[in-house]
Coordinates of C-alpha atoms in Angstrom, one line a residue:
M1 CA 31.5 38.6 -28.4
G2 CA 28.6 36.1 -28.6
N3 CA 25.1 36.7 -27.2
N4 CA 25.0 35.2 -23.7
K5 CA 21.2 35.3 -23.4
L6 CA 19.4 32.0 -23.3
S7 CA 17.4 31.3 -26.4
Q8 CA 13.6 30.9 -26.0
I9 CA 13.8 27.2 -26.9
I10 CA 16.4 26.5 -24.2
F11 CA 14.7 28.7 -21.6
K12 CA 11.5 26.9 -22.2
D13 CA 13.1 23.7 -21.0
V14 CA 14.8 25.4 -18.1
V15 CA 11.5 26.8 -16.8
Y16 CA 10.2 23.3 -16.0
Y17 CA 13.1 22.6 -13.7
L18 CA 12.8 26.0 -12.1
I19 CA 9.2 25.5 -11.1
N20 CA 9.7 21.8 -10.3
N21 CA 11.8 22.8 -7.3
E22 CA 9.1 25.1 -5.9
S23 CA 6.0 23.7 -4.2
S24 CA 4.9 27.2 -3.1
F25 CA 2.3 28.8 -5.4
S26 CA 3.7 32.3 -4.9
N27 CA 7.2 31.2 -5.9
I28 CA 5.9 29.5 -9.0
L29 CA 4.0 32.6 -9.9
N30 CA 7.1 34.8 -9.5
I31 CA 8.9 32.6 -12.0
A32 CA 5.9 32.7 -14.4
L33 CA 5.8 36.5 -14.3
I34 CA 9.3 36.8 -15.9
S35 CA 7.6 37.3 -19.3
K36 CA 4.4 36.7 -21.2
S37 CA 5.8 33.7 -23.0
T38 CA 7.1 32.2 -19.6
F39 CA 3.6 32.7 -18.1
K40 CA 2.0 30.9 -21.0
N41 CA 4.6 28.2 -20.8
V42 CA 4.0 27.6 -17.1
Q43 CA 0.2 27.5 -17.7
N44 CA 0.7 24.7 -20.3
I45 CA 3.0 22.7 -18.1
I46 CA 0.5 22.7 -15.2
V47 CA -2.5 21.9 -17.4
N48 CA -0.8 19.2 -19.5
Q49 CA 0.6 17.0 -16.6
K50 CA 0.1 13.3 -17.1
I51 CA -0.9 10.7 -14.5
D52 CA 2.5 8.9 -14.8
N53 CA 4.8 12.0 -14.4
K54 CA 8.0 10.9 -12.7
D55 CA 8.9 14.4 -11.5
P56 CA 5.6 16.3 -11.5
I57 CA 4.8 19.9 -10.4
Y58 CA 2.8 19.7 -7.2
F59 CA 0.9 22.1 -5.0
N60 CA 0.1 22.3 -1.3
L61 CA -3.6 21.2 -1.2
S62 CA -4.7 24.0 1.2
E63 CA -3.1 26.6 -1.1
F64 CA -4.7 25.2 -4.2
L65 CA -8.2 25.2 -2.6
L66 CA -7.8 28.8 -1.5
Y67 CA -6.6 29.6 -5.0
L68 CA -9.7 28.2 -6.5
I69 CA -12.0 30.2 -4.2
N70 CA -10.1 33.4 -4.9
S71 CA -10.1 32.8 -8.7
M72 CA -13.9 32.2 -8.7
T73 CA -14.4 35.8 -7.5
N74 CA -12.6 37.0 -10.7
S75 CA -14.1 34.5 -13.2
N76 CA -14.3 37.2 -15.9
E77 CA -10.5 37.2 -16.1
Y78 CA -10.1 33.4 -16.3
D79 CA -7.6 33.6 -19.2
K80 CA -5.2 35.6 -17.0
V81 CA -5.0 33.2 -14.1
L82 CA -1.9 30.9 -13.9
I83 CA -3.7 27.7 -13.2
Q84 CA -6.3 27.0 -15.8
Y85 CA -8.4 25.0 -13.4
K86 CA -11.3 24.5 -15.9
S87 CA -8.9 22.5 -18.1
I88 CA -6.7 20.8 -15.6
K89 CA -7.0 16.9 -15.7
V90 CA -4.3 15.8 -13.2
L91 CA -3.5 17.6 -9.9
Y92 CA -0.4 16.6 -7.9
T93 CA -0.3 17.5 -4.2
K94 CA 1.3 16.6 -0.9
I95 CA -0.2 16.5 2.6
K96 CA 3.0 17.2 4.7
Y97 CA 1.4 16.3 8.0
F98 CA -1.7 14.9 9.5
P99 CA -4.9 16.5 8.3
M100 CA -6.9 17.8 11.3
D101 CA -10.6 17.2 12.0
G102 CA -11.2 15.6 8.6
E103 CA -10.4 18.8 6.8
Y104 CA -9.9 17.1 3.4
L105 CA -12.6 14.5 3.6
D106 CA -15.2 16.5 1.7
I107 CA -13.0 18.1 -1.0
K108 CA -14.2 15.9 -3.8
G109 CA -17.3 18.0 -4.5
P110 CA -15.6 21.4 -4.6
L111 CA -12.7 20.0 -6.7
C112 CA -15.1 18.5 -9.3
E113 CA -17.2 21.6 -9.4
F114 CA -14.3 24.0 -9.9
C115 CA -12.3 21.7 -12.1
P116 CA -14.9 19.9 -14.4
K117 CA -12.3 18.0 -16.4
L118 CA -10.4 16.8 -13.3
Q119 CA -9.7 13.1 -13.6
S120 CA -7.1 12.4 -10.9
V121 CA -5.8 14.0 -7.6
V122 CA -2.5 12.3 -7.0
F123 CA -1.1 12.5 -3.4
L124 CA 2.7 12.2 -3.7
R125 CA 2.8 11.8 0.1
A126 CA 0.2 11.8 2.8
F127 CA 0.2 10.9 6.5
Y128 CA -2.3 8.5 7.8
S129 CA -4.0 8.2 11.2
Y130 CA -7.3 6.6 12.1
E131 CA -8.5 9.7 13.9
N132 CA -7.9 11.9 10.9
P133 CA -8.4 9.8 7.8
L134 CA -7.5 10.9 4.3
P135 CA -10.0 11.5 1.5
L136 CA -11.5 8.6 -0.4
D137 CA -13.8 8.5 -3.4
G138 CA -16.7 6.9 -1.5
P139 CA -17.6 6.2 2.1
Y140 CA -14.6 5.7 4.4
F141 CA -13.4 2.1 4.0
N142 CA -15.5 1.1 1.1
E143 CA -16.9 -2.4 1.2
E144 CA -17.1 -2.5 -2.6
E145 CA -13.8 -1.8 -4.3
Q146 CA -14.2 0.8 -7.1
P147 CA -12.4 0.2 -10.4
E148 CA -9.0 1.9 -10.4
D149 CA -9.9 4.0 -13.5
N150 CA -12.9 5.5 -11.7
K151 CA -11.0 6.7 -8.6
L152 CA -10.4 10.4 -8.3
F153 CA -7.9 10.1 -5.4
K154 CA -4.7 8.2 -5.9
Y155 CA -1.9 7.8 -3.4
K156 CA 1.7 7.4 -4.4
K157 CA 3.0 7.2 -0.8
I158 CA 1.3 6.7 2.6
S159 CA 3.4 7.6 5.6
I160 CA 2.7 6.1 9.0
L161 CA 4.2 8.2 11.8
Y162 CA 2.7 6.8 14.9
D163 CA 2.6 7.2 18.7
E164 CA -0.1 7.7 21.4
E165 CA -0.4 11.4 20.5
T166 CA -0.4 11.5 16.7
G167 CA -2.4 8.4 16.4
L168 CA -2.0 4.7 15.8
P169 CA -2.2 2.7 12.5
C170 CA -5.6 1.4 13.2
S171 CA -8.2 0.3 10.7
S172 CA -11.1 0.1 13.1
E173 CA -12.1 1.3 16.6
Q174 CA -11.4 -2.3 17.9
E175 CA -7.7 -1.9 16.9
N176 CA -7.3 1.4 18.8
N177 CA -5.4 -0.1 21.7
Y178 CA -2.2 -2.1 22.2
S179 CA -3.8 -5.4 23.3
I180 CA -4.2 -6.7 19.7
G181 CA -2.3 -6.4 16.5
Y182 CA -2.9 -4.2 13.6
S183 CA -4.5 -5.5 10.4
F184 CA -3.4 -2.6 8.2
S185 CA -6.5 -3.1 6.2
F186 CA -6.8 0.7 5.7
L187 CA -4.1 0.3 3.1
S188 CA -6.4 -1.6 0.7
C189 CA -8.7 1.5 0.7
Y190 CA -5.9 3.9 -0.3
D191 CA -3.9 1.4 -2.4
P192 CA -0.6 3.3 -2.2
L193 CA 2.4 2.6 -4.4
K194 CA 4.8 3.2 -1.4
L195 CA 4.6 2.8 2.3
S196 CA 6.9 4.4 4.9
I197 CA 6.8 3.5 8.6
S198 CA 8.3 5.7 11.4
L199 CA 8.1 6.6 15.1
T200 CA 7.8 10.1 16.5
P201 CA 11.0 11.2 18.3
N202 CA 9.5 11.0 21.7
K203 CA 8.6 7.3 21.3
K204 CA 6.0 7.2 24.1
N205 CA 4.4 4.3 22.3
K206 CA 5.3 0.6 22.1
I207 CA 6.9 -0.4 18.9
I208 CA 4.7 -2.6 16.7
N209 CA 6.3 -6.0 16.3
N210 CA 4.1 -7.6 13.7
F211 CA 3.6 -6.1 10.3
S212 CA 2.3 -9.3 8.5
G213 CA -1.0 -7.5 7.8
I214 CA 0.7 -5.2 5.3
F215 CA 1.2 -8.2 3.0
K216 CA -2.4 -9.3 3.3
N217 CA -4.1 -6.0 3.1
G218 CA -1.5 -3.7 1.5
G219 CA -3.4 -3.2 -1.7
K220 CA -2.7 -4.5 -5.1
S221 CA -0.3 -1.6 -6.1
L222 CA 2.0 -1.6 -3.1
G223 CA 5.6 -2.0 -4.4
S224 CA 7.8 -0.3 -1.9
I225 CA 8.1 -0.5 1.9
E226 CA 10.5 1.6 3.9
F227 CA 11.3 1.7 7.6
K228 CA 12.4 5.3 8.4
K229 CA 15.4 6.4 10.5
N230 CA 14.3 5.5 14.0
H231 CA 12.0 2.4 13.4
P232 CA 13.7 -1.0 13.7
T233 CA 12.5 -3.8 11.4
P234 CA 11.4 -7.2 12.9
Y235 CA 13.7 -9.9 11.5
K236 CA 10.7 -11.9 10.3
F237 CA 9.6 -9.0 8.1
L238 CA 12.2 -9.8 5.3
E239 CA 11.2 -13.4 5.4
Q240 CA 7.5 -12.5 5.1
S241 CA 8.4 -10.1 2.3
L242 CA 10.3 -12.7 0.3
K243 CA 7.5 -15.3 0.9
T244 CA 4.6 -13.1 0.1
N245 CA 2.5 -13.9 -3.0
K246 CA 2.1 -10.2 -3.7
Q247 CA 3.9 -9.7 -7.0
N248 CA 4.4 -6.0 -6.7
I249 CA 7.0 -5.7 -3.9
K250 CA 10.0 -4.4 -5.7
S251 CA 11.8 -2.3 -3.0
L252 CA 12.5 -2.9 0.7
K253 CA 14.4 -0.5 2.9
L254 CA 14.9 -2.1 6.3
R255 CA 16.4 -0.9 9.6
Y256 CA 18.3 -3.0 12.2
N257 CA 19.7 -2.3 15.6
N258 CA 23.1 -3.5 16.8
I259 CA 21.7 -4.0 20.3
S260 CA 21.0 -7.0 22.5
F261 CA 18.4 -7.1 25.3
I262 CA 19.8 -8.1 28.6
N263 CA 18.8 -8.3 32.3
I264 CA 15.2 -9.2 31.4
K265 CA 13.5 -11.1 34.2
D266 CA 12.3 -14.6 33.6
E267 CA 8.5 -14.7 33.7
D268 CA 8.2 -17.5 36.3
N269 CA 10.7 -15.9 38.7
S270 CA 9.0 -12.6 38.4
D271 CA 5.7 -14.2 39.3
D272 CA 7.3 -15.8 42.4
E273 CA 8.7 -12.5 43.4
D274 CA 5.3 -10.9 43.0
E275 CA 3.7 -13.4 45.3
D276 CA 6.4 -12.9 48.0
E277 CA 6.1 -9.2 47.8
D278 CA 2.2 -9.4 48.0
E279 CA 2.5 -11.3 51.3
E280 CA 5.0 -8.7 52.7
D281 CA 3.2 -5.6 51.6
E282 CA 1.0 -4.9 54.6
D283 CA 1.9 -1.3 55.3
E284 CA 0.1 1.9 54.1
N285 CA 2.2 2.0 50.9
E286 CA 0.9 -1.3 49.7
H287 CA -1.2 0.2 46.9
E288 CA 1.8 2.3 45.6
D289 CA 4.1 -0.7 45.6
E290 CA 1.6 -2.8 43.6
I291 CA 1.4 -0.1 41.0
E292 CA 5.2 0.1 40.7
K293 CA 5.4 -3.7 40.4
E294 CA 2.8 -3.7 37.7
I295 CA 4.8 -1.2 35.7
V296 CA 8.1 -3.1 36.1
N297 CA 6.5 -6.5 35.1
S298 CA 4.8 -4.9 32.2
N299 CA 8.1 -3.3 31.0
D300 CA 9.9 -6.7 31.4
Q301 CA 7.2 -8.4 29.3
Y302 CA 7.5 -5.6 26.7
L303 CA 11.2 -6.1 26.5
K304 CA 10.8 -9.8 26.0
E305 CA 8.5 -9.1 23.1
L306 CA 11.1 -6.7 21.6
A307 CA 13.9 -9.2 22.2
S308 CA 12.0 -11.9 20.3
V309 CA 11.8 -9.8 17.1
Y310 CA 14.5 -7.1 17.3
D311 CA 17.4 -8.6 19.2
Y312 CA 20.7 -8.3 17.2
N313 CA 21.8 -11.8 18.3
K314 CA 19.1 -13.2 15.9
L315 CA 20.7 -11.8 12.8
I316 CA 23.0 -14.7 12.0
E317 CA 20.3 -17.2 12.8
F318 CA 18.0 -15.2 10.6
S319 CA 20.5 -15.0 7.7
V320 CA 20.7 -18.8 7.6
K321 CA 16.9 -19.3 8.0
I322 CA 16.1 -17.5 4.7
S323 CA 18.5 -19.6 2.7
N324 CA 15.8 -20.9 0.3
L325 CA 13.7 -17.8 0.1
P326 CA 15.5 -15.3 -2.1
Q327 CA 15.7 -17.7 -5.1
S328 CA 11.9 -18.2 -5.0
N329 CA 11.2 -14.4 -5.0
K330 CA 10.9 -13.1 -8.6
T331 CA 10.0 -9.5 -8.0
L332 CA 12.3 -7.8 -5.5
E333 CA 14.7 -5.4 -7.2
K334 CA 16.0 -3.2 -4.4
L335 CA 17.0 -4.4 -0.9
L336 CA 18.6 -2.0 1.6
F337 CA 19.9 -2.7 5.1
R338 CA 20.4 0.3 7.2
K339 CA 21.2 1.1 10.8
C340 CA 18.4 2.2 13.1
L341 CA 19.0 5.7 14.3
D342 CA 17.8 6.0 17.9
D343 CA 16.4 9.3 18.9
D344 CA 16.4 8.5 22.6
D345 CA 19.2 6.3 24.0
S346 CA 17.9 6.7 27.5
N347 CA 14.9 4.3 27.0
D348 CA 15.4 1.0 28.8
G349 CA 19.1 1.7 29.0
D350 CA 19.6 -0.8 31.8
N351 CA 18.3 -3.5 29.5
I352 CA 20.2 -2.8 26.3
K353 CA 23.7 -3.7 25.4
I354 CA 25.3 -2.1 22.3
N355 CA 27.3 -4.5 20.2
N356 CA 30.6 -3.0 19.0
N357 CA 30.9 -4.9 15.8
N358 CA 28.1 -5.6 13.3
D359 CA 27.7 -9.1 11.9
K360 CA 29.5 -9.8 8.6
P361 CA 27.3 -9.6 5.5
S362 CA 28.7 -12.8 3.9
L363 CA 26.0 -15.1 5.3
L364 CA 23.3 -12.8 4.0
I365 CA 25.0 -12.3 0.6
N366 CA 25.4 -16.0 0.3
Q367 CA 21.6 -16.5 0.5
L368 CA 21.2 -14.0 -2.4
V369 CA 23.5 -15.8 -4.9
C370 CA 20.6 -17.6 -6.6
N371 CA 18.4 -14.5 -6.8
S372 CA 18.0 -13.3 -10.4
T373 CA 16.0 -10.1 -10.0
L374 CA 17.8 -8.1 -7.4
K375 CA 19.5 -5.0 -8.9
T376 CA 20.3 -2.9 -5.9
L377 CA 21.7 -4.0 -2.6
G378 CA 22.3 -1.7 0.4
L379 CA 24.8 -2.8 3.0
E380 CA 24.9 0.4 5.1
F381 CA 24.1 -1.5 8.3
Y382 CA 27.4 -3.4 8.1
D383 CA 30.8 -2.0 9.1
I384 CA 33.0 -3.7 6.5
T385 CA 36.6 -4.4 7.5
T386 CA 37.9 -6.2 4.4
S387 CA 36.8 -6.5 0.7
L388 CA 36.7 -10.3 1.1
E389 CA 33.4 -9.8 2.9
L390 CA 31.9 -8.6 -0.3
S391 CA 33.5 -11.1 -2.7
Q392 CA 30.4 -13.3 -3.1
L393 CA 28.7 -10.3 -4.8
S394 CA 30.7 -11.2 -7.9
Q395 CA 28.4 -14.3 -8.2
I396 CA 25.3 -12.2 -8.5
P397 CA 25.7 -10.3 -11.9
N398 CA 22.2 -8.8 -11.8
I399 CA 23.3 -6.6 -8.8
T400 CA 24.7 -3.4 -10.4
T401 CA 24.1 -0.8 -7.6
L402 CA 25.5 -0.9 -4.1
Y403 CA 24.9 1.4 -1.0
C404 CA 27.6 1.6 1.7
N405 CA 28.3 3.8 4.7
I406 CA 31.3 6.2 4.4
N407 CA 33.4 4.3 7.0
S408 CA 33.4 1.2 4.7
V409 CA 33.9 3.0 1.4
K410 CA 37.6 1.9 1.1
Y411 CA 36.6 -1.8 0.9
F412 CA 33.7 -1.1 -1.5
F413 CA 36.1 0.7 -3.8
Q414 CA 38.3 -2.4 -3.8
H415 CA 35.3 -4.6 -4.5
C416 CA 34.4 -2.3 -7.5
F417 CA 37.8 -2.9 -9.0
D418 CA 37.3 -6.7 -8.6
N419 CA 33.6 -6.7 -9.7
P420 CA 32.9 -5.0 -13.0
N421 CA 29.2 -5.7 -12.7
I422 CA 28.9 -2.8 -10.2
K423 CA 28.1 0.4 -12.1
K424 CA 26.7 2.6 -9.4
L425 CA 27.9 3.2 -5.8
I426 CA 25.9 5.4 -3.3
V427 CA 28.0 6.5 -0.3
T428 CA 25.8 7.5 2.7
N429 CA 26.0 8.5 6.3
E430 CA 22.6 9.4 8.0
E431 CA 24.2 10.2 11.3
I432 CA 25.6 13.7 11.7
I433 CA 29.4 13.6 11.4
N434 CA 31.9 16.4 11.9
E435 CA 34.9 14.8 10.3
V436 CA 36.2 11.6 8.7
D437 CA 39.4 9.7 8.9
P438 CA 42.1 11.1 6.5
D439 CA 42.3 7.6 5.0
V440 CA 38.7 8.0 3.7
Y441 CA 39.8 11.0 1.6
K442 CA 42.8 9.1 0.4
S443 CA 40.5 6.2 -0.6
F444 CA 38.4 8.6 -2.7
S445 CA 41.4 10.2 -4.3
D446 CA 43.0 6.9 -5.3
F447 CA 39.7 5.6 -6.6
F448 CA 39.0 8.6 -8.8
K449 CA 42.5 8.3 -10.3
S450 CA 42.2 4.7 -11.2
N451 CA 38.5 3.8 -11.7
T452 CA 37.7 2.3 -15.1
T453 CA 34.4 0.4 -14.5
L454 CA 32.1 2.5 -12.2
Y455 CA 29.8 4.8 -14.1
T456 CA 28.1 6.7 -11.2
I457 CA 29.0 7.6 -7.7
I458 CA 26.5 9.5 -5.4
I459 CA 27.5 11.1 -2.1
K460 CA 24.7 11.5 0.4
L461 CA 26.1 12.9 3.7
N462 CA 24.9 15.1 6.5
N463 CA 28.0 17.3 6.3
N464 CA 28.4 19.7 3.3
E465 CA 32.0 20.4 4.1
I466 CA 33.0 16.7 3.8
S467 CA 30.8 16.3 0.7
N468 CA 32.5 19.3 -0.9
N469 CA 36.0 18.0 0.0
I470 CA 35.2 14.8 -1.8
K471 CA 33.8 16.7 -4.8
K472 CA 37.0 18.7 -4.9
L473 CA 39.0 15.5 -5.1
F474 CA 36.9 14.3 -8.0
F475 CA 37.5 17.4 -10.1
E476 CA 41.3 17.3 -9.3
S477 CA 41.5 13.9 -10.8
N478 CA 42.1 13.8 -14.6
N479 CA 40.9 10.3 -15.2
Q480 CA 37.1 10.5 -14.7
S481 CA 35.6 11.7 -18.0
H482 CA 33.2 8.6 -17.9
L483 CA 32.3 8.8 -14.2
N484 CA 29.1 10.7 -13.2
F485 CA 29.6 12.3 -9.8
L486 CA 26.5 13.5 -7.9
N487 CA 26.6 15.3 -4.6
K488 CA 23.2 15.2 -2.8

């Protein structure tokens, strides 16, 4: 019988992946205490992290600061502490929600005092609000841009989660209302690599309909913009993205509604109605009636603004409009179209019509034929009904990765047979589903048995049972030695 114990060399590599999945300091410490050699290994991993780590070990910032304070009380036993803070050069951290009362604004001094060799604090993600700003190297919103190499704080990803309670994406006190647009000039101060935009579930705010300031003030490093689950994307946003002179935008993840706005009053008619009602309202409830009319008229105007930038009926018109833009863009590598997941269907229900069928993607795909840089295309927004709708993708050989929703997977499989350029397929479903049509399972089974060109398939569903059923079909097939199957 052979020795089943892991060798020290193999275990040394395994340790990195064990602690990489743990952001809690106590959990990392428990792993480090397995043995003296493991403890030393974890010490070295943390101290020797580089600024360009793709999968770094990160700590909760509050926990790290508390750790420093506690360690200073036992400075005589420095060699025995897990984090060798006097030698650490790069610290990776996340702020998982809004910092309150500027709690992190003054951390530069203590960090540099405790960690004399510290060169960079990298925020993998941090939430921004004007009321509770994030730490910067100098005064808030520096007038003079500091050289990148001299900045202690670096931001991989800034998240905007806005409403009236958590705060708005303001850059100044003047922008702290709904009467004017937002410049997004705060982005140039933080200079993030990625930006995500989302609404809080209660959505008591009005949706922002103009994001053009992002391209003007997004900072020189901004390369990825994502609209999260419940935030629709204005149709003009893609046009602005493709036309922008910023050379770093490589990834766009956009959201669209399949809704149309209906029963919205005409402005002129509503004004006439207001005048008539003003003349008739002479009783004791006149003031209350006026307040109610103001709310109704304001809501109608708001819906008109939404309809002008978010109405589903503009999708075909928009697809044609961008015809000459994709070929002029030379930087975009990833473009995803996803459905907007509404957290509250009750809002403005009398003014919204749900469209049963999504627009076909062929018009959009046709506009991308001349693009030479796009590598990944996500068509999850579309409910595909035939593989012919995807046929034009064969004319874009640089596209090698596709995203699709699980209800359309049959036709994407058929397209993969016809288009050998496609090497990776990501099958998703962000909505919670309890079951899928039996034909979906059959499509997976047939594909696993006959695929010869696809190298990777990734399943990302909100149902473990369905994911595991698909995984079982994969392992039951005997023809997939070359196919990499990932279940996330």
